XYZ file of C-alpha atoms in Angstrom:
255
model
C 19.814 6.471 -6.507
C 19.268 8.555 -3.407
C 20.848 7.309 -0.142
C 17.693 7.756 1.356
C 15.311 6.565 -1.721
C 14.215 2.625 -1.092
C 11.842 2.640 -4.132
C 12.298 4.869 -7.337
C 9.563 5.143 -10.173
C 10.914 6.834 -13.394
C 9.014 7.740 -16.084
C 6.756 5.488 -15.767
C 3.710 4.658 -18.529
C 1.018 2.045 -17.596
C -1.318 1.200 -19.837
C -4.197 -1.617 -20.960
C -4.442 -1.880 -24.584
C -4.733 1.031 -26.199
C -5.795 3.302 -23.383
C -3.458 5.032 -21.874
C -3.621 5.280 -17.379
C -0.549 6.632 -16.015
C 2.292 8.769 -18.221
C 6.028 10.240 -17.659
C 4.851 9.381 -14.001
C 8.275 10.055 -11.324
C 8.626 9.945 -7.325
C 10.670 8.301 -5.139
C 10.049 6.420 -1.838
C 12.085 7.377 1.075
C 13.649 4.462 3.637
C 11.043 3.924 6.583
C 8.589 7.052 5.911
C 4.857 5.907 5.570
C 4.266 7.103 1.673
C 0.426 7.904 0.502
C -0.757 7.127 -2.709
C -4.091 9.458 -3.540
C -6.568 11.239 -5.425
C -10.101 10.457 -7.195
C -12.103 6.955 -7.975
C -10.243 6.089 -11.344
C -7.365 7.837 -11.222
C -4.998 5.097 -11.305
C -3.890 4.602 -7.668
C -4.175 1.117 -7.895
C -2.427 0.627 -11.319
C 0.194 2.599 -10.034
C -0.113 -0.034 -7.066
C -0.061 -3.397 -9.188
C 3.071 -1.818 -10.888
C 5.034 -1.164 -8.407
C 4.701 -4.430 -6.683
C 5.620 -6.827 -10.348
C 1.985 -7.221 -11.243
C 1.756 -5.464 -14.086
C 4.653 -4.498 -16.570
C 5.028 -0.846 -17.541
C 4.378 -0.107 -20.959
C 7.738 2.131 -20.609
C 10.058 3.570 -17.598
C 11.090 1.416 -14.649
C 10.329 0.673 -11.413
C 12.889 0.145 -9.011
C 13.507 -1.254 -5.500
C 17.109 -0.963 -3.562
C 18.325 0.073 -7.148
C 16.969 -3.387 -9.323
C 14.797 -3.152 -12.066
C 11.757 -5.626 -10.200
C 10.750 -6.063 -13.807
C 13.816 -7.036 -14.675
C 14.788 -10.644 -15.690
C 17.056 -12.744 -13.197
C 18.007 -13.218 -9.480
C 18.282 -10.356 -8.703
C 14.679 -9.377 -8.929
C 13.394 -12.135 -7.376
C 15.749 -10.658 -4.668
C 14.260 -7.723 -4.493
C 10.570 -8.219 -4.350
C 11.301 -10.735 -1.401
C 11.648 -7.810 0.084
C 7.809 -7.000 0.253
C 4.720 -7.619 1.320
C 0.866 -7.157 0.186
C -2.033 -6.267 1.700
C -4.495 -6.200 -0.951
C -7.949 -4.315 -0.291
C -10.148 -7.005 0.028
C -7.832 -9.007 2.406
C -7.338 -12.111 -0.197
C -7.501 -14.204 3.016
C -7.875 -18.377 1.567
C -11.557 -18.883 3.182
C -10.723 -22.374 3.819
C -7.757 -21.826 5.657
C -7.380 -20.739 9.684
C -5.702 -17.567 10.606
C -2.529 -19.283 11.286
C -2.199 -21.363 7.845
C -3.195 -17.742 6.045
C -0.236 -16.964 7.828
C 1.898 -19.772 7.536
C 1.355 -20.339 3.812
C 4.663 -18.032 2.614
C 6.360 -19.069 5.456
C 6.531 -22.554 3.632
C 6.591 -21.595 0.606
C 9.413 -18.946 0.549
C 11.974 -20.834 3.784
C 13.035 -24.176 4.667
C 12.284 -23.554 8.458
C 11.067 -26.747 10.978
C 7.271 -26.415 11.542
C 7.974 -26.036 15.209
C 9.044 -22.578 14.664
C 6.978 -21.595 11.825
C 4.783 -21.760 14.341
C 6.842 -19.917 16.738
C 6.482 -16.867 14.018
C 2.210 -17.454 13.108
C 1.691 -17.039 16.525
C 4.549 -13.450 16.032
C 2.620 -12.389 13.835
C -0.625 -12.482 14.503
C 0.411 -11.109 17.773
C 1.343 -8.226 16.852
C -1.415 -7.165 14.487
C -3.336 -8.169 18.117
C -4.902 -11.390 17.196
C -3.346 -13.629 20.128
C -6.156 -16.482 20.546
C -7.904 -17.077 16.777
C -5.097 -18.779 15.221
C -7.473 -21.548 14.536
C -10.283 -19.258 13.196
C -11.850 -19.189 9.545
C -11.854 -15.974 8.201
C -15.978 -16.085 8.242
C -15.604 -16.286 11.622
C -14.056 -13.158 12.791
C -15.063 -9.425 11.902
C -13.706 -7.280 9.001
C -11.428 -5.176 10.877
C -9.897 -8.705 12.147
C -9.678 -9.438 8.510
C -7.435 -6.768 7.799
C -5.355 -7.190 10.851
C -5.021 -11.086 9.872
C -4.345 -9.962 5.895
C -2.020 -7.793 7.940
C 0.059 -10.068 9.957
C 0.064 -11.936 6.614
C 1.743 -9.117 4.707
C 4.608 -9.505 7.560
C 5.201 -12.979 7.235
C 8.674 -12.610 5.889
C 9.885 -9.289 8.154
C 9.469 -7.644 4.742
C 10.903 -3.784 4.262
C 8.731 -2.664 2.422
C 4.679 -2.945 3.041
C 2.000 -2.273 0.009
C -1.159 -1.903 1.648
C -4.308 -0.892 -0.570
C -7.118 1.080 1.012
C -6.743 -0.872 4.635
C -9.478 0.715 6.354
C -12.037 0.548 3.544
C -15.396 -0.877 4.724
C -14.330 -0.320 8.731
C -16.542 1.374 10.634
C -14.182 5.026 11.896
C -13.375 3.727 15.248
C -12.142 0.615 13.367
C -10.534 2.347 11.090
C -8.972 4.589 13.916
C -6.997 1.323 15.338
C -6.153 0.165 12.120
C -4.131 3.582 11.661
C -2.781 3.144 15.242
C -1.103 -0.521 14.278
C 0.320 0.825 11.115
C 2.252 3.720 13.076
C 3.431 1.481 15.551
C 4.870 -1.212 12.720
C 6.454 1.481 11.121
C 7.830 3.213 14.142
C 9.017 0.120 16.111
C 10.131 -2.025 13.274
C 11.311 0.424 10.449
C 8.912 -0.796 7.782
C 8.200 1.278 4.675
C 4.681 1.831 4.001
C 2.807 2.266 0.545
C -0.434 3.467 0.795
C -3.385 3.428 -1.255
C -6.104 5.028 0.495
C -9.061 7.672 -0.328
C -10.087 7.713 3.160
C -9.011 11.801 4.442
C -8.714 11.085 8.524
C -5.968 8.399 7.600
C -3.954 10.434 5.044
C -3.890 12.826 7.710
C -3.058 10.827 10.968
C -0.436 8.387 9.432
C 0.980 9.635 6.344
C 4.717 11.463 6.052
C 4.393 12.369 2.325
C 1.685 12.121 -0.628
C 1.407 12.305 -4.408
C -2.103 12.760 -5.837
C -2.839 11.330 -9.414
C -5.119 13.089 -11.931
C -7.313 11.353 -14.173
C -7.367 14.350 -16.434
C -3.659 14.667 -16.195
C -3.686 10.837 -16.229
C -0.248 11.512 -13.334
C 0.601 13.505 -10.464
C -0.218 16.931 -9.328
C 0.884 17.471 -6.123
C 3.440 15.589 -3.378
C 4.340 16.186 -0.099
C 3.482 16.537 3.162
C -0.827 15.897 3.423
C -1.499 18.589 6.068
C 0.639 20.935 4.093
C -1.247 20.070 1.294
C -4.249 20.759 3.291
C -3.636 23.934 3.945
C -1.878 25.240 0.707
C -3.177 23.392 -2.094
C -2.248 25.056 -5.093
C -4.290 23.647 -7.460
C -7.984 23.109 -7.237
C -8.459 19.549 -7.400
C -6.119 19.326 -4.652
C -8.362 21.658 -2.597
C -11.584 20.006 -3.140
C -10.093 16.533 -2.629
C -9.173 17.502 1.027
C -12.089 19.785 1.922
C -14.245 17.191 0.282
C -15.846 19.709 -2.394
C -17.397 18.014 -5.644
C -17.232 20.257 -8.400
C -19.362 22.455 -9.280
C -20.894 21.480 -13.060
C -21.751 17.812 -11.298
C -24.337 19.323 -8.787
C -27.542 18.441 -9.754
C -29.433 21.097 -10.999
């Protein structure tokens, strides 16, 4: 494993039944970077993320975190999975639980800390995402952007080395999206947390990503990799150019 790589995806093939979604996908994520997975709808972005966090098992190939195959058996893979936190696209907060209870859940599940210390940690995590004073609120009582921040606090509850974020700005207006982007960059820079983000939000991609890979549905794999600002200037592939300049395929336009 490269000294700077914290995640390695090697020759990954993802299938559901007879349908092959991804094949022969290879890349690594460097420690401390904001790494973004981009591409058109249906290209396999969320599928790739599900394989990277251990929810789905590859048809073949491996996903390694700090050299440990997360789909292997034994205690090592459990340790590797505890290094990650996940923010799902719909936030996935428990509606019957307060924000504090949502954030406390993983801490109580995976640690033996006394209740008083758990409460302190919960308040600290909510403060980090600018939700101090909202500990007793239910998810239904806060805005969409606040739900995203609360879900981010929960993802950070166990101080993960890696955060996986699935469409963190989806459904938010431009101002709130910019605030989420700023928060992501702040966490990355202040804590050194490695970020893996699935998004189609071009503004976010250009504002916060250190590096990106672009997936293509037809090719079932990666068609571009690098600094997204450079990919926008020098796409090297027609589909990459269309993505960064938001252009439709000519054959798909109405006649």
